[in-house]
Coordinates of C-alpha atoms and ligand atoms in Angstrom, one line a residue:
Chain A
M1 CA 100.0 106.9 126.2
V2 CA 98.1 103.8 127.0
D3 CA 95.0 104.8 128.9
E4 CA 94.5 103.9 132.5
V5 CA 91.8 101.4 132.0
T6 CA 93.8 99.5 129.4
K7 CA 96.8 99.6 131.7
K8 CA 94.8 98.1 134.5
T9 CA 93.4 95.5 132.3
L10 CA 96.8 94.6 131.0
A11 CA 98.3 94.3 134.5
Q12 CA 95.7 91.6 135.3
I13 CA 96.6 89.4 132.4
P14 CA 99.1 86.6 133.3
L15 CA 102.4 87.0 131.6
L16 CA 104.1 84.2 129.5
K17 CA 107.6 82.9 129.8
T18 CA 108.4 80.5 127.0
K19 CA 110.0 82.2 124.0
A20 CA 109.0 79.9 121.2
G21 CA 107.3 80.2 117.8
P22 CA 105.3 77.8 115.6
R23 CA 108.5 76.2 114.3
D24 CA 109.9 75.3 117.7
G25 CA 108.3 71.9 118.3
E26 CA 107.8 71.0 121.9
Q27 CA 108.7 74.4 123.1
W28 CA 105.8 75.8 121.0
I29 CA 103.4 73.4 122.7
Q30 CA 104.6 74.8 126.0
R31 CA 104.0 78.3 124.7
L32 CA 100.6 77.4 123.5
K33 CA 99.6 76.1 126.9
E34 CA 100.7 79.4 128.4
E35 CA 98.8 81.3 125.7
Y36 CA 95.6 79.4 126.6
Q37 CA 96.1 79.8 130.3
S38 CA 96.6 83.5 129.9
L39 CA 93.6 83.9 127.5
I40 CA 91.3 81.9 129.8
Q41 CA 92.2 84.1 132.7
Y42 CA 91.7 87.2 130.7
V43 CA 88.2 86.1 129.5
K44 CA 87.4 85.3 133.2
N45 CA 88.6 88.7 134.2
N46 CA 86.4 90.3 131.5
K47 CA 83.4 88.3 132.7
D48 CA 83.9 89.3 136.3
A49 CA 84.2 93.0 135.2
D50 CA 81.0 92.6 133.2
N51 CA 83.0 93.3 130.0
D52 CA 83.1 90.0 128.2
W53 CA 84.0 91.0 124.6
F54 CA 85.6 88.1 122.7
R55 CA 86.2 84.4 122.2
L56 CA 89.1 82.8 120.4
E57 CA 90.2 79.3 119.6
S58 CA 92.9 77.8 117.4
N59 CA 93.6 74.9 115.2
K60 CA 95.4 72.0 116.8
E61 CA 98.8 73.4 115.8
G62 CA 98.0 76.8 117.2
T63 CA 99.0 78.4 113.9
R64 CA 95.6 79.7 113.0
W65 CA 93.3 81.5 115.4
F66 CA 89.7 82.5 114.9
G67 CA 86.7 83.5 116.9
K68 CA 84.4 86.4 117.6
C69 CA 84.5 89.8 119.2
W70 CA 81.6 92.1 120.0
Y71 CA 81.0 95.6 120.9
I72 CA 78.0 97.1 122.6
Y73 CA 77.0 100.5 121.5
E74 CA 73.8 102.2 122.6
L75 CA 72.5 98.9 123.9
I76 CA 72.9 97.1 120.6
K77 CA 75.5 94.4 120.2
Y78 CA 77.6 94.4 117.1
E79 CA 79.5 91.1 116.5
F80 CA 82.5 90.5 114.2
E81 CA 84.5 87.5 113.2
V82 CA 88.2 87.7 114.2
D83 CA 91.1 85.8 112.8
F84 CA 94.8 85.8 112.4
D85 CA 97.8 83.5 111.5
M86 CA 100.6 83.0 113.9
P87 CA 103.6 84.5 112.1
I88 CA 106.7 82.2 112.2
T89 CA 108.5 85.1 113.9
Y90 CA 106.1 85.1 116.8
P91 CA 106.5 86.1 119.7
T92 CA 109.1 88.6 118.5
T93 CA 106.5 90.1 116.3
A94 CA 102.9 90.4 117.4
P95 CA 100.1 88.6 115.5
E96 CA 98.3 90.8 113.0
I97 CA 94.7 90.6 114.2
A98 CA 92.1 90.9 111.4
L99 CA 88.3 91.6 111.1
P100 CA 87.8 90.3 107.6
E101 CA 84.1 91.5 107.4
L102 CA 85.3 95.1 107.8
D103 CA 87.9 95.0 105.1
G104 CA 87.6 98.0 102.8
K105 CA 85.1 99.7 105.1
T106 CA 87.6 101.8 107.1
A107 CA 90.9 103.4 106.4
K108 CA 92.2 102.2 109.8
M109 CA 92.9 98.8 108.3
Y110 CA 95.5 97.2 106.2
R111 CA 94.7 94.7 103.4
G112 CA 92.7 91.6 104.5
G113 CA 91.1 93.6 107.3
K114 CA 94.1 93.7 109.5
I115 CA 93.6 96.4 112.1
C116 CA 95.8 99.4 112.1
L117 CA 97.5 99.7 115.5
T118 CA 98.4 102.8 117.3
D119 CA 102.0 104.0 117.4
H120 CA 102.6 102.8 121.0
F121 CA 101.6 99.1 120.3
K122 CA 104.8 98.0 118.6
P123 CA 107.3 99.5 121.0
L124 CA 105.3 98.2 123.9
W125 CA 105.2 94.7 122.4
A126 CA 108.9 94.7 121.5
R127 CA 109.8 95.7 125.1
N128 CA 107.7 92.8 126.5
V129 CA 108.9 89.9 124.3
P130 CA 108.2 87.1 125.3
K131 CA 106.0 88.1 128.2
F132 CA 103.1 89.4 126.1
G133 CA 100.9 86.9 124.4
I134 CA 97.6 86.8 122.4
A135 CA 95.6 88.1 125.3
H136 CA 97.8 91.1 125.6
A137 CA 97.5 91.7 121.8
M138 CA 93.7 91.6 122.2
A139 CA 93.7 94.0 125.2
L140 CA 96.2 96.4 123.8
G141 CA 95.3 96.2 120.1
L142 CA 91.8 95.0 119.2
G143 CA 90.1 96.3 122.4
P144 CA 91.0 100.0 121.9
W145 CA 90.6 99.7 118.1
L146 CA 87.0 98.6 118.5
A147 CA 86.3 101.3 121.0
V148 CA 87.4 104.0 118.6
E149 CA 86.4 102.6 115.3
I150 CA 83.0 100.9 115.8
P151 CA 81.1 104.0 117.0
D152 CA 82.5 105.8 114.0
L153 CA 81.6 103.0 111.6
I154 CA 78.1 103.0 113.1
A155 CA 77.8 106.8 112.8
R156 CA 78.8 106.6 109.2
G157 CA 76.2 103.8 108.6
V158 CA 78.8 101.4 107.4
V159 CA 78.1 99.0 110.2
I160 CA 74.4 98.2 111.0
P161 CA 72.9 95.8 113.5
K162 CA 72.6 92.3 112.1
D163 CA 69.1 91.8 113.5
A164 CA 66.9 93.6 115.9
G165 CA 67.2 91.0 118.7
A166 CA 71.0 90.8 118.6
G167 CA 71.3 92.9 121.8
D168 CA 70.3 90.3 124.3
K169 CA 72.8 87.4 123.9
S170 CA 75.9 86.6 125.9
Chain B
M1 CA 64.3 93.0 82.0
A2 CA 66.4 95.0 79.6
T3 CA 64.8 96.3 76.4
I4 CA 66.1 95.5 72.9
T5 CA 67.5 99.0 72.6
E6 CA 69.4 98.7 75.9
L7 CA 70.8 95.3 74.7
K8 CA 71.8 96.8 71.4
A9 CA 73.7 99.6 73.1
R10 CA 75.4 97.1 75.4
V11 CA 76.5 95.0 72.4
A12 CA 77.9 98.1 70.7
D13 CA 79.7 99.1 73.9
L14 CA 81.2 95.6 74.3
E15 CA 82.3 95.6 70.6
R16 CA 84.1 98.9 71.1
Q17 CA 85.9 97.5 74.2
L18 CA 86.9 94.4 72.3
A19 CA 88.3 96.4 69.4
D20 CA 90.3 98.4 71.9
A21 CA 91.6 95.3 73.6
L22 CA 92.6 93.7 70.3
Q23 CA 94.5 96.8 69.3
T24 CA 96.6 97.0 72.4
K25 CA 97.3 93.3 72.1
S26 CA 98.7 93.6 68.6
A27 CA 101.9 95.3 69.7
P28 CA 104.9 93.5 68.4
N29 CA 106.4 91.0 70.8
R30 CA 110.1 90.5 70.1
G31 CA 111.6 87.0 70.3
K32 CA 114.2 85.9 72.8
I33 CA 117.7 87.2 72.3
T34 CA 120.3 84.5 73.0
Q35 CA 123.3 86.7 73.3
M36 CA 123.5 90.3 74.5
S37 CA 124.9 92.5 71.8
A38 CA 126.6 95.9 72.0
E39 CA 125.6 96.8 68.5
V40 CA 124.0 100.2 68.4
V41 CA 120.8 99.7 66.3
D42 CA 117.3 100.8 67.2
S43 CA 116.2 97.2 67.5
N44 CA 118.7 96.2 70.1
P45 CA 117.2 96.6 73.6
Y46 CA 120.6 96.1 75.3
S47 CA 122.8 98.6 73.3
R48 CA 122.7 101.3 76.0
L49 CA 123.4 98.9 78.8
M50 CA 126.3 97.3 76.9
A51 CA 127.6 100.8 76.4
L52 CA 128.5 100.8 80.1
K53 CA 131.1 98.2 79.3
R54 CA 132.5 100.2 76.4
M55 CA 132.7 103.2 78.7
G56 CA 134.6 101.2 81.3
I57 CA 132.0 101.6 84.0
V58 CA 131.1 97.9 84.2
E59 CA 133.7 95.3 83.2
N60 CA 131.3 92.6 82.1
Y61 CA 127.7 93.6 81.7
E62 CA 126.5 90.3 80.1
R63 CA 127.0 88.6 83.5
I64 CA 123.7 90.2 84.5
R65 CA 122.1 87.2 82.8
D66 CA 123.7 84.7 85.2
F67 CA 122.0 86.3 88.2
T68 CA 118.8 85.5 90.0
V69 CA 117.1 87.9 92.3
A70 CA 114.1 87.2 94.6
V71 CA 111.8 90.2 95.2
V72 CA 109.5 89.8 98.2
G73 CA 106.6 92.2 98.0
V74 CA 105.7 93.7 94.6
G75 CA 103.9 96.8 95.7
G76 CA 105.0 100.4 95.3
V77 CA 108.7 99.7 95.7
G78 CA 108.9 96.0 94.6
S79 CA 107.1 96.3 91.3
V80 CA 109.3 99.2 90.2
T81 CA 112.3 97.2 91.4
A82 CA 111.3 94.2 89.4
E83 CA 110.7 96.4 86.3
M84 CA 114.1 98.0 86.6
L85 CA 115.8 94.6 86.9
T86 CA 113.8 93.3 83.9
R87 CA 114.8 96.2 81.7
C88 CA 118.4 95.7 82.8
G89 CA 118.2 92.1 81.5
I90 CA 118.5 90.2 84.8
G91 CA 118.6 86.4 84.3
K92 CA 115.8 85.3 86.6
L93 CA 113.3 86.9 88.9
L94 CA 111.3 85.3 91.7
L95 CA 108.4 87.3 92.9
F96 CA 106.5 86.8 96.1
D97 CA 103.3 88.6 97.2
Y98 CA 99.8 87.6 98.4
D99 CA 98.1 90.9 97.5
K100 CA 95.8 91.8 94.6
V101 CA 96.0 94.9 92.5
E102 CA 93.5 97.5 93.6
L103 CA 92.4 100.9 92.2
A104 CA 93.7 102.3 95.5
N105 CA 97.2 101.4 94.3
M106 CA 97.0 103.8 91.3
N107 CA 98.9 106.6 93.1
R108 CA 101.9 104.4 92.7
L109 CA 103.9 103.3 89.7
F110 CA 103.7 100.2 87.5
Y111 CA 100.2 98.6 87.8
Q112 CA 97.4 99.8 85.6
P113 CA 93.7 100.2 86.3
H114 CA 92.7 97.3 84.0
Q115 CA 94.7 94.9 86.2
A116 CA 92.6 95.6 89.3
G117 CA 91.5 92.3 90.9
M118 CA 94.4 90.3 89.5
S119 CA 97.1 89.0 91.9
K120 CA 100.0 91.4 91.9
V121 CA 102.6 88.7 91.0
E122 CA 100.5 87.5 88.1
A123 CA 99.9 91.0 86.8
A124 CA 103.6 91.8 87.2
E125 CA 104.8 88.7 85.5
R126 CA 102.6 89.4 82.4
T127 CA 103.8 93.0 82.1
L128 CA 107.4 92.2 82.7
K129 CA 107.5 89.3 80.2
E130 CA 106.2 91.7 77.6
I131 CA 108.9 94.2 78.4
N132 CA 111.6 91.6 78.3
P133 CA 111.0 88.0 77.2
D134 CA 114.5 87.0 78.0
V135 CA 114.0 87.1 81.8
E136 CA 112.9 83.9 83.5
F137 CA 110.1 84.2 86.1
E138 CA 108.9 82.2 89.1
V139 CA 106.0 83.8 90.9
Y140 CA 104.3 82.8 94.2
N141 CA 101.0 84.3 95.4
Y142 CA 101.3 83.6 99.1
N143 CA 102.2 85.1 102.5
I144 CA 105.7 84.1 103.4
T145 CA 105.2 84.7 107.2
T146 CA 102.9 81.8 107.8
T147 CA 104.1 78.3 108.8
E148 CA 102.5 76.7 105.7
N149 CA 104.5 78.9 103.3
F150 CA 107.7 79.7 105.1
D151 CA 109.5 76.4 104.4
H152 CA 108.7 76.6 100.7
F153 CA 109.9 80.3 100.6
Q154 CA 113.2 79.2 102.2
G155 CA 113.4 76.3 99.7
R156 CA 113.2 78.7 96.8
I157 CA 115.9 80.9 98.3
K158 CA 118.2 77.9 98.5
Q159 CA 117.3 76.4 95.1
G160 CA 115.8 79.2 93.0
G161 CA 119.0 80.1 91.2
I162 CA 119.2 79.7 87.4
G163 CA 119.2 76.0 86.5
G164 CA 117.9 75.1 90.0
D165 CA 119.9 73.5 92.7
K166 CA 121.7 76.7 93.6
P167 CA 120.7 79.6 95.7
V168 CA 119.4 82.9 94.4
D169 CA 122.1 85.7 94.3
L170 CA 120.1 88.2 96.3
V171 CA 116.8 88.5 98.1
L172 CA 115.2 92.0 98.0
S173 CA 112.8 92.9 100.8
C174 CA 110.2 95.3 99.4
V175 CA 107.5 94.5 102.0
D176 CA 105.5 97.1 103.9
N177 CA 105.5 95.6 107.4
F178 CA 107.8 94.6 110.3
E179 CA 106.5 91.0 110.5
A180 CA 107.4 90.2 106.9
R181 CA 110.9 91.9 107.3
M182 CA 111.5 89.8 110.4
A183 CA 110.5 86.6 108.5
I184 CA 112.9 87.5 105.6
N185 CA 115.6 88.2 108.1
M186 CA 115.0 84.8 109.8
A187 CA 115.1 83.0 106.4
C188 CA 118.2 84.7 105.2
N189 CA 120.1 84.2 108.5
E190 CA 119.3 80.5 108.4
C191 CA 120.2 80.2 104.7
D192 CA 123.3 82.4 105.0
Q193 CA 121.8 84.5 102.2
K194 CA 122.8 88.1 101.4
W195 CA 119.8 90.4 101.1
F196 CA 118.7 94.0 100.8
E197 CA 116.0 95.6 102.9
S198 CA 114.1 98.6 101.7
G199 CA 111.3 100.7 103.0
V200 CA 109.3 103.9 102.9
S201 CA 107.8 105.3 106.1
E202 CA 104.1 105.4 106.7
N203 CA 104.1 109.2 106.3
A204 CA 105.7 108.8 102.8
V205 CA 108.4 111.3 103.3
T206 CA 111.4 109.1 104.4
G207 CA 112.8 105.9 103.1
H208 CA 115.9 103.7 103.3
I209 CA 117.7 100.7 101.9
Q210 CA 120.0 98.4 103.8
F211 CA 122.4 95.7 102.7
L212 CA 122.5 92.7 105.0
I213 CA 125.3 90.1 104.9
P214 CA 124.7 87.5 107.6
G215 CA 127.4 87.6 110.3
E216 CA 129.2 90.5 108.6
T217 CA 126.7 93.4 108.9
A218 CA 123.9 94.0 111.4
C219 CA 120.9 91.8 110.7
F220 CA 117.3 93.2 110.9
A221 CA 116.9 91.8 114.4
C222 CA 120.3 93.2 115.7
A223 CA 118.7 96.5 116.7
P224 CA 115.2 98.0 116.9
P225 CA 113.9 99.3 113.6
L226 CA 115.7 102.4 112.4
V227 CA 113.9 105.6 111.4
V228 CA 115.2 108.4 109.2
A229 CA 114.4 111.5 111.1
S230 CA 112.0 113.6 109.1
K231 CA 111.7 116.8 111.2
I232 CA 108.0 116.0 111.6
D233 CA 107.1 115.9 115.2
E234 CA 105.6 112.5 115.9
K235 CA 103.3 114.2 118.3
T236 CA 101.7 116.4 115.7
L237 CA 101.5 113.6 113.1
K238 CA 97.9 113.1 112.5
R239 CA 97.0 109.4 112.1
D240 CA 93.3 109.6 112.8
G241 CA 91.4 108.0 110.0
V242 CA 94.3 106.6 108.0
C243 CA 97.0 104.0 108.4
A244 CA 99.5 105.0 105.8
A245 CA 100.2 107.6 103.1
S246 CA 102.2 106.9 100.0
L247 CA 103.8 108.8 97.2
P248 CA 105.1 107.4 93.8
T249 CA 108.1 109.8 94.1
T250 CA 109.4 108.5 97.4
M251 CA 108.8 104.9 96.3
G252 CA 110.5 105.5 93.0
V253 CA 113.6 107.0 94.7
V254 CA 113.9 104.1 97.1
A255 CA 113.4 101.5 94.3
G256 CA 116.1 103.4 92.3
F257 CA 118.5 103.3 95.2
L258 CA 117.8 99.7 95.8
V259 CA 118.4 98.5 92.2
Q260 CA 121.4 100.8 91.8
N261 CA 123.0 99.1 94.7
V262 CA 121.9 95.6 93.5
L263 CA 123.6 96.3 90.2
K264 CA 126.8 97.6 91.8
Y265 CA 127.0 94.5 94.0
L266 CA 126.2 92.0 91.2
L267 CA 128.3 93.7 88.5
Q268 CA 131.0 94.9 90.8
F269 CA 131.3 98.6 90.1
G270 CA 131.3 101.5 92.6
D271 CA 130.7 101.2 96.3
V272 CA 127.7 99.4 97.7
S273 CA 125.9 101.3 100.4
Y274 CA 125.2 99.3 103.6
Y275 CA 122.6 101.7 104.8
L276 CA 121.3 104.6 102.9
G277 CA 118.5 106.8 104.2
Y278 CA 116.4 109.3 102.3
N279 CA 114.7 112.3 104.0
A280 CA 112.5 113.9 101.4
M281 CA 111.7 117.0 103.5
L282 CA 115.3 118.1 103.4
D283 CA 116.7 116.0 100.5
F284 CA 119.1 114.6 103.0
F285 CA 120.7 111.1 102.6
P286 CA 122.4 109.7 105.7
R287 CA 124.7 106.8 105.0
M288 CA 126.5 104.3 107.3
I289 CA 127.5 100.8 108.0
L290 CA 126.1 98.8 110.9
K291 CA 128.0 96.1 112.7
P292 CA 126.2 93.0 114.0
N293 CA 125.1 92.9 117.6
P294 CA 126.9 90.1 119.5
Q295 CA 123.8 89.7 121.7
C296 CA 121.4 89.5 118.8
D297 CA 118.1 87.8 119.5
D298 CA 118.4 85.6 116.4
S299 CA 120.5 82.5 117.1
Y300 CA 121.5 82.1 113.4
C301 CA 122.7 85.7 113.3
K302 CA 125.1 84.8 116.2
K303 CA 126.2 81.6 114.4
R304 CA 126.9 83.6 111.2
Q305 CA 128.9 86.1 113.2
T306 CA 131.1 83.4 114.7
E307 CA 131.6 81.9 111.2
F308 CA 132.5 85.3 109.8
Q309 CA 135.0 86.1 112.6
A310 CA 136.7 82.7 112.0
R311 CA 137.0 83.5 108.3
E312 CA 138.3 86.9 109.0
A313 CA 141.0 85.5 111.4
T314 CA 142.5 83.3 108.7
R315 CA 142.6 86.2 106.2
P316 CA 145.7 88.4 105.9
K317 CA 145.1 91.9 107.3
V318 CA 144.7 94.2 104.3
Q319 CA 141.2 95.3 105.0
V320 CA 140.3 98.9 105.6
E321 CA 139.2 99.4 109.1
I322 CA 135.7 100.4 109.4
T323 CA 135.5 102.8 112.3
E324 CA 131.8 103.5 112.4
A325 CA 129.0 101.8 114.1
E326 CA 129.4 99.2 116.7
V327 CA 126.7 98.1 119.0
V328 CA 127.4 99.6 122.4
H329 CA 125.7 99.9 125.8
E330 CA 125.4 103.6 126.2
D331 CA 123.3 106.6 127.2
N332 CA 120.9 108.4 125.0
E333 CA 123.6 110.4 123.4
W334 CA 122.1 110.7 119.9
A335 CA 119.0 112.2 121.3
I336 CA 116.8 109.3 120.5
E337 CA 113.3 110.5 120.6
I338 CA 111.1 107.8 121.9
V339 CA 107.7 107.7 120.3
S340 CA 105.4 110.1 122.0
E341 CA 103.2 107.5 123.7
T342 CA 106.1 106.2 125.8
T343 CA 105.7 106.7 129.5
A344 CA 108.4 107.6 131.9
D345 CA 108.4 104.0 133.2
E346 CA 108.9 102.5 129.8
L347 CA 111.7 105.0 129.2
A348 CA 113.5 104.0 132.4
A349 CA 113.2 100.3 131.4
A350 CA 114.7 101.0 128.0
E351 CA 118.4 100.3 128.6
G352 CA 119.1 97.5 126.1
D353 CA 121.6 97.4 123.3
Q354 CA 121.6 100.4 121.1
P355 CA 123.5 100.8 117.8
E356 CA 125.7 103.7 117.0
L357 CA 124.0 105.6 114.2
T358 CA 124.9 108.3 111.9
K359 CA 123.2 111.8 112.2
G360 CA 119.7 111.8 110.9
V361 CA 118.9 108.2 111.7
R362 CA 117.5 107.0 115.0
V363 CA 115.9 103.8 116.4
A364 CA 112.1 103.7 116.4
Y365 CA 112.1 102.6 120.0
T366 CA 114.4 101.0 122.5
T367 CA 114.0 97.6 124.2
P368 CA 115.1 96.8 127.7
A369 CA 118.2 94.7 128.5
P370 CA 117.2 91.1 129.0
T371 CA 116.4 90.3 132.6
Q372 CA 116.9 87.0 134.4
G373 CA 113.7 85.6 135.9
G374 CA 111.7 88.4 137.5
D375 CA 107.9 88.9 137.3
Q376 CA 107.4 85.4 138.8
D377 CA 104.0 86.1 140.4
A378 CA 102.5 87.7 137.3
T379 CA 103.5 84.9 135.1
V380 CA 101.4 81.9 134.2
Q381 CA 102.1 78.9 136.4
D382 CA 102.1 75.3 135.0
S383 CA 98.6 74.0 135.9
G384 CA 99.5 70.5 134.8
Q385 CA 96.6 70.6 132.3
S386 CA 97.2 69.3 128.8
L387 CA 96.8 71.5 125.7
D388 CA 93.7 69.6 124.8
D389 CA 92.2 70.3 128.2
L390 CA 93.0 74.0 127.9
M391 CA 91.5 74.2 124.5
K392 CA 88.3 72.6 125.7
Q393 CA 88.2 74.9 128.7
M394 CA 88.6 77.9 126.5
Q395 CA 85.8 76.7 124.2
G396 CA 83.6 76.0 127.2
L397 CA 83.8 79.6 128.6
Ligands
ZN401 ZN1 121.4 89.9 114.3

């Protein structure tokens, strides 16, 4: 089951309405606007809750997304690059979020550093097409993944702080 | 700095490796064979295949050379599939994959440790050409699901047949994820292209193949993904620490099923299975046919359904009635077990179209019936901002 915190977070992210993918011309522009509105609101919510944890942007066409996410563990900030392509089947299928730096460092990843999602992600996504967008994929997919995997990666010594002063940004 | 002794040892080691490499390369490479012969001599690679014709199993085996098959994904299932087709003397193969060979793949068939680091399509093409130089190859090292490659992929389906300017005869989906399957489904519905889907579950103990004829049988988007029940309780399935398991056995069985049905379809012998499942725990093989969903989410699927019905209407009624499998709105009568994380609320909302399935196959999850409007307050409202404004606002956060 999706934990209560994630559920609450999810409920506060604005839903989308346009069902359009990258091949749908004008409709896709409309969808992109909704994606950005929803993402902006989600980042604001995170800041208000003192839990700011990612930034994303896209190319002009909205087909390639990239940015950063970070996780604070024992007062040290660990930051990672995030990227993904918009599949032509979006929003019927969710984007496959990747953390390329961690490729090959954990078994909870597919090739290219794509994160391995829990069993409940796909059914939940499928039931909410086209209302869920990138912000939902981040909240439901990447957020919980970081919370479980990063402490483990740190404990195993696979992930180490990039520099001693990295804890005070943002 | 290395000492002279170390350098000498290194040279000796490299000389040994070179000698090994030269030896393996010196294997005889036969020339092309212009006509398949049924002559039983030990130098004829086709004699046992042509025997199928003599025995009356296949009417015209040589026709195999006229066919083109596109294999999407050349991993554990796709590589073996391509090898089987190559050995059978298929006319042309198109291979699509963006992955590289890794040592972690060595629990599966086909690839060899010395190929680690090579792109899978390139490694496969080399091996397959050596096995059978008569087969024509076209290989693409890219991801078909992205906007930059999808159009090219569709173009090759439409024009990749032998001699160009005609479509391939079949597309075989041997990918390992839902996104790529949906992309192939989209491409094949648009191109009106017959295709086979194949898959092995992430716990490695079930698999399936499915034959999809746009408009005539269910497309991949007509119903939620199907799952062959494995008698393993999803709740007890431990996924901590790993994404997926794999076995060369299950993958070999599925590749065998797939190519067997490809051959039956192309060479017109036996009955082609529309859906064939494999439960390795019980050695159980559910089989069925799935009709398309009139409310399918894919607009091209609905278009093909209309076209198919129009064709059927003009045809004299001699067809055997298929009584199984129609998409119906019904209760949970085949005890669909929703994935364990599903909440009661989600369950209640799950009342969408569900296909009628044979025993031992279920849907992975259900989706709600489409709703009109609703959720207005929770939905983003048009703020009048342009996309550029929004992009800048996001960057400025
Ligand atoms: Zn369909």
